[in-house]
Coordinates of C-alpha atoms in Angstrom, one line a residue:
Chain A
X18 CA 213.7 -122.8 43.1
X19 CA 213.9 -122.1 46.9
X20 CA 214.7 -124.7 49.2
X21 CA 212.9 -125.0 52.7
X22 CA 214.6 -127.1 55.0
X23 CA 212.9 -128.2 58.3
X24 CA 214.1 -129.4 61.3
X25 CA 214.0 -131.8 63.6
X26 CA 211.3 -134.5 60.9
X27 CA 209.8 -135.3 64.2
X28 CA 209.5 -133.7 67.6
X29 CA 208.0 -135.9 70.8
X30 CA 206.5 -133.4 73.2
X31 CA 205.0 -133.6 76.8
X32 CA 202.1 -131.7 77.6
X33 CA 202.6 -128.3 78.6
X34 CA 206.1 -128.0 77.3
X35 CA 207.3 -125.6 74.9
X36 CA 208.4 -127.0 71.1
X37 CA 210.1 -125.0 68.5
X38 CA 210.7 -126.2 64.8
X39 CA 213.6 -124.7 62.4
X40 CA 213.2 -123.4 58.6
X41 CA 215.9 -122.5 56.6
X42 CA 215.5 -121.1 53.0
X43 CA 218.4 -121.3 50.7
X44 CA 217.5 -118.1 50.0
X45 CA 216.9 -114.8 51.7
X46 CA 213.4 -114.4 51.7
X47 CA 213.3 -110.7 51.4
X48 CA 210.6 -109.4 48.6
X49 CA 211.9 -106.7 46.4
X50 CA 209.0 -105.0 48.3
X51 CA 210.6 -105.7 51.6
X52 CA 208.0 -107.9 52.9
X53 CA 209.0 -111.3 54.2
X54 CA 207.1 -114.0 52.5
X55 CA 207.1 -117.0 55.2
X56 CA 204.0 -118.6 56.6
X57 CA 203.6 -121.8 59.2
X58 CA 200.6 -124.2 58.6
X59 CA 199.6 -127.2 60.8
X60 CA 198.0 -130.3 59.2
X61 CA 196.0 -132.9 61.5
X62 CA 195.6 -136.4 59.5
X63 CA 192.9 -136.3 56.8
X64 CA 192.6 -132.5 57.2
X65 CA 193.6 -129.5 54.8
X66 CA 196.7 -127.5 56.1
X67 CA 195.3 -124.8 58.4
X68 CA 197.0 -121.4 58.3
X69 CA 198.9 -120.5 61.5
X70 CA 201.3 -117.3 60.9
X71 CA 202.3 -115.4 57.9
X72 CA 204.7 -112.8 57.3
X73 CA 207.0 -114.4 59.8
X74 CA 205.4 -113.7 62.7
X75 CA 201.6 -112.2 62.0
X76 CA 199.0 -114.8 63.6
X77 CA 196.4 -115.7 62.1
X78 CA 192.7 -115.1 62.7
X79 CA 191.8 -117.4 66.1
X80 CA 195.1 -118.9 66.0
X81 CA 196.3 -119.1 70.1
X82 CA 199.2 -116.7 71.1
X83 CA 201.0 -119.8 72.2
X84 CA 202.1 -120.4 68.6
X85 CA 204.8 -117.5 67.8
X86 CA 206.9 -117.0 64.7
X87 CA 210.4 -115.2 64.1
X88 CA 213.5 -114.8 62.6
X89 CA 214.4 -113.2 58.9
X90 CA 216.4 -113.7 55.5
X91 CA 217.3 -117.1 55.8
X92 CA 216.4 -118.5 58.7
X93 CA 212.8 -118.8 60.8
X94 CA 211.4 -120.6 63.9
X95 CA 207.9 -121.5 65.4
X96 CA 207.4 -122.0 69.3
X97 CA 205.2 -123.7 71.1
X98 CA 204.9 -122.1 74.5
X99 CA 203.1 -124.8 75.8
X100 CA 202.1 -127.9 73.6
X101 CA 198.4 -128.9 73.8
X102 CA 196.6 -132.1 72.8
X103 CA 195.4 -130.6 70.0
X104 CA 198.5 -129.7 68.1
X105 CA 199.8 -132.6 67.3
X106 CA 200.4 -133.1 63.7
X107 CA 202.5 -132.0 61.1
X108 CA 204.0 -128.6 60.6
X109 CA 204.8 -127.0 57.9
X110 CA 206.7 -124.2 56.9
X111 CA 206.1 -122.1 53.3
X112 CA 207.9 -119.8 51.2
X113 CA 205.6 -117.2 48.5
X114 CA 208.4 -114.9 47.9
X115 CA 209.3 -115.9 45.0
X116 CA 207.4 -118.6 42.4
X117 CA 207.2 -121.3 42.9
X118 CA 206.4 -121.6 46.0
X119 CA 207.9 -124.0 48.0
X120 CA 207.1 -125.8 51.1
X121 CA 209.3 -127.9 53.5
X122 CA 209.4 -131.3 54.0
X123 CA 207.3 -131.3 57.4
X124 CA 207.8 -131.3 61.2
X125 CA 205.5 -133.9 63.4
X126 CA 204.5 -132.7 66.3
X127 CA 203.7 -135.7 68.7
X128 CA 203.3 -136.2 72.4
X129 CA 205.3 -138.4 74.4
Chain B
X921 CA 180.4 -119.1 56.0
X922 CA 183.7 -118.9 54.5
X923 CA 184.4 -121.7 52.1
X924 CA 186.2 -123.4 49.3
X925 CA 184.9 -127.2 48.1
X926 CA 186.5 -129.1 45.6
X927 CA 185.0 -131.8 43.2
X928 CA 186.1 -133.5 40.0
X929 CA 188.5 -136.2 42.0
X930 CA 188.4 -139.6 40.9
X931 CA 190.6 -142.1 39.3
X932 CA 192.2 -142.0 35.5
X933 CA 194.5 -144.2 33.7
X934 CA 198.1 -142.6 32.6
X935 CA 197.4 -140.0 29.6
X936 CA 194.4 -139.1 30.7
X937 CA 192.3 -136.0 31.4
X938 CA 190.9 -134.8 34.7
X939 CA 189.0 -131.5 35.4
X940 CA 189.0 -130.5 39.1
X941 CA 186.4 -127.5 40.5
X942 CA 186.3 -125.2 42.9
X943 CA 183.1 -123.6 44.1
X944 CA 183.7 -120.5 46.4
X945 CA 181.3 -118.4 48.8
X946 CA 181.4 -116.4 51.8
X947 CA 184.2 -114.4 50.5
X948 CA 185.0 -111.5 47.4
X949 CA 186.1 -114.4 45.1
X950 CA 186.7 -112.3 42.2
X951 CA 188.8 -109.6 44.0
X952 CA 190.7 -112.7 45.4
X953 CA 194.2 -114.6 43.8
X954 CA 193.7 -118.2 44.2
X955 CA 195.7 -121.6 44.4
X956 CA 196.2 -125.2 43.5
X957 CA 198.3 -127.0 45.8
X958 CA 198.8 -131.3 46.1
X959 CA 199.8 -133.3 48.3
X960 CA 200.7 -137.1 47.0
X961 CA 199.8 -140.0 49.1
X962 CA 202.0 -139.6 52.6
X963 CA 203.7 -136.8 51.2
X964 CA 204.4 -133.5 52.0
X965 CA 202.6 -130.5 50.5
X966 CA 203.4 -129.0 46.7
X967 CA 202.3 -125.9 45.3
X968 CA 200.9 -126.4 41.7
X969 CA 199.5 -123.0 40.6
X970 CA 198.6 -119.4 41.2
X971 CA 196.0 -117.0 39.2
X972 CA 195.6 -113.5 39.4
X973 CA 191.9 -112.3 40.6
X974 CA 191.0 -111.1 37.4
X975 CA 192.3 -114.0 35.8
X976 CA 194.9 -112.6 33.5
X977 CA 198.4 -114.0 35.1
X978 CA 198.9 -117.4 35.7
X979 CA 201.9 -119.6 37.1
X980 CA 202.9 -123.3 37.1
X981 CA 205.1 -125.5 38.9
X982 CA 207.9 -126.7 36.3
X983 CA 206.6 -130.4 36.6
X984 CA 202.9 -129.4 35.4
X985 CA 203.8 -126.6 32.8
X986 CA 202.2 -127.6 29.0
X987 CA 199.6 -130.1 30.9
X988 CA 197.6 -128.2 33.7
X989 CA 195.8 -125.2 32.6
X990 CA 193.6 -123.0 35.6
X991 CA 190.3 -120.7 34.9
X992 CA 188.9 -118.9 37.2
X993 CA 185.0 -117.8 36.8
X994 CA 184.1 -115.0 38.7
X995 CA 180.5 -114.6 37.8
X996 CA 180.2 -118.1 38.7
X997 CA 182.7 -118.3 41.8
X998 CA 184.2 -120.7 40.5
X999 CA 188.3 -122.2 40.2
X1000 CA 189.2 -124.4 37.5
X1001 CA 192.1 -127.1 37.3
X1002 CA 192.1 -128.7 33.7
X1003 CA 194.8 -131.9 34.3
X1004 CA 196.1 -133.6 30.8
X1005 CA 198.6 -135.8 29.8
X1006 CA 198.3 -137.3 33.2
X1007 CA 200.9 -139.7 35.1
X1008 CA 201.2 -141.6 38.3
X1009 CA 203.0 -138.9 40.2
X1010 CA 200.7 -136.8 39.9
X1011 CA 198.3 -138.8 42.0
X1012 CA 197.5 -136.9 44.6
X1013 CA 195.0 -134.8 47.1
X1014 CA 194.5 -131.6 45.7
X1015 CA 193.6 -128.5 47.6
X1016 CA 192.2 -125.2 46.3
X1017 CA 193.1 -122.2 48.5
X1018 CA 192.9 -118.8 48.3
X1019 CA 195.5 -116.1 48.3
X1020 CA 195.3 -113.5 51.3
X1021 CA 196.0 -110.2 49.6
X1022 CA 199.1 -108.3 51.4
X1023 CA 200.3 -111.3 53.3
X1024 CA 200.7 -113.5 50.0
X1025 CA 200.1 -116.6 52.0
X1026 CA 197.1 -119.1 51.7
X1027 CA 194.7 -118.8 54.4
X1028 CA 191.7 -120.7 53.3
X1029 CA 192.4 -124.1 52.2
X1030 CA 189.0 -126.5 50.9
X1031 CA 188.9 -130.1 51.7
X1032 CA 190.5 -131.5 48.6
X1033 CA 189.7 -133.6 46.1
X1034 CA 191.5 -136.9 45.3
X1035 CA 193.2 -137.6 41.9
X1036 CA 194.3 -141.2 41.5
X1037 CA 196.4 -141.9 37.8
X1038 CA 196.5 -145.4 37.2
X1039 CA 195.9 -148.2 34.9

């Protein structure tokens, strides 16, 4: 199975400035296809996850253009530009290359 | 409206059988691959299964292979999660989501539904 690893598990943020979370697969990511198969979702307590990016980098449908995703085979990163009350949660990052899907283990987003 | 809402949650002792639902609408369920995913109790998320629109290709996570099955009912929009042989890990909230063809990601997620295995 692939391994997602997230860091930091918790990132205090003030309001307006920029965060950025880390997810490493222990495997490249690359679909036979070519397509790269790694999505970001958010989570607010007592909520479903909520899609935010897939594909690396593709936004999705409402999601602000403060949120950006990047990076390829191995290793990937969400930025914040500017955090907002109304990220604060938990972040995750997910792998649907290959089954089973994995997820990682979470990054909380709090403010200070 | 798009949407995806879950039923079928409750509590069952160890051994047990649960099935969850999953009604669909706003959306072409049956040209659409859907998902089970969990999460346990202050826990991070788990994927449990996937199933092909038309129903014909299914696949597990190792730790629920030979006691979940899935159906999917496409006359009836409906997704299926038959849970056997239950135990206490796999208490959890599970989540029905569907599968966003040529992105292969998850992009509608329902509310969940709440499986507690105890005795």
């Amino acid at each position: 199975d692939i391994v997602m690893t997230q860091t930091p598990l918790s990132s205090p943020v003030t309001l307006g400035q920029p965060a950025s979370i880390s997810c490493r697969s222990s495997q490249s990511l690359v679909h036979s296809n070519g397509n790269t198969y790694l999505s970001w979702l958010h989570q607010r307590p007592g909520q479903p996850p909520r899609l935010l990016i897939s594909k690396v980098f593709n936004r999705f449908s409402g999601v602000p253009d403060r949120f950006s995703g990047s990076g390829a085979g191995t290793d990937f990163t969400l930025k914040i530009s500017g955090v907002e009350a109304e990220d604060v949660g938990i972040y995750y990052c997910m792998q649907t290359t290959q089954f089973p899907y994995t997820f990682g283990g979470g990054t909380k987003v709090e403010i200070k | 409206e798009v949407q995806l809402v879950e039923s079928g949650g409750g509590l069952v002792q160890p051994g047990g059988s649960l099935r969850l639902s999953c009604i669909a609408s706003g959306f072409d369920f049956t040209n659409s691959w859907m998902n089970w995913v969990r999460q346990a109790p202050g826990k991070g998320l788990q994927w449990v299964a996937n199933i092909k629109p038309d129903g014909s290709e299914i696949k597990f996570v190792d730790s629920v292979k030979g006691r979940f099955t899935v159906s999917k009912d496409n006359a009836g929009n409906s997704l299926h999660l038959q849970m056997n042989s239950l135990r206490a890990e796999d208490t959890a909230v599970y989540y029905c989501g569907r599968g966003l063809s040529g992105y292969n990601t998850v992009d509608i997620w329902g509310q969940g539904a709440m499986v507690t295995v105890s005795s």
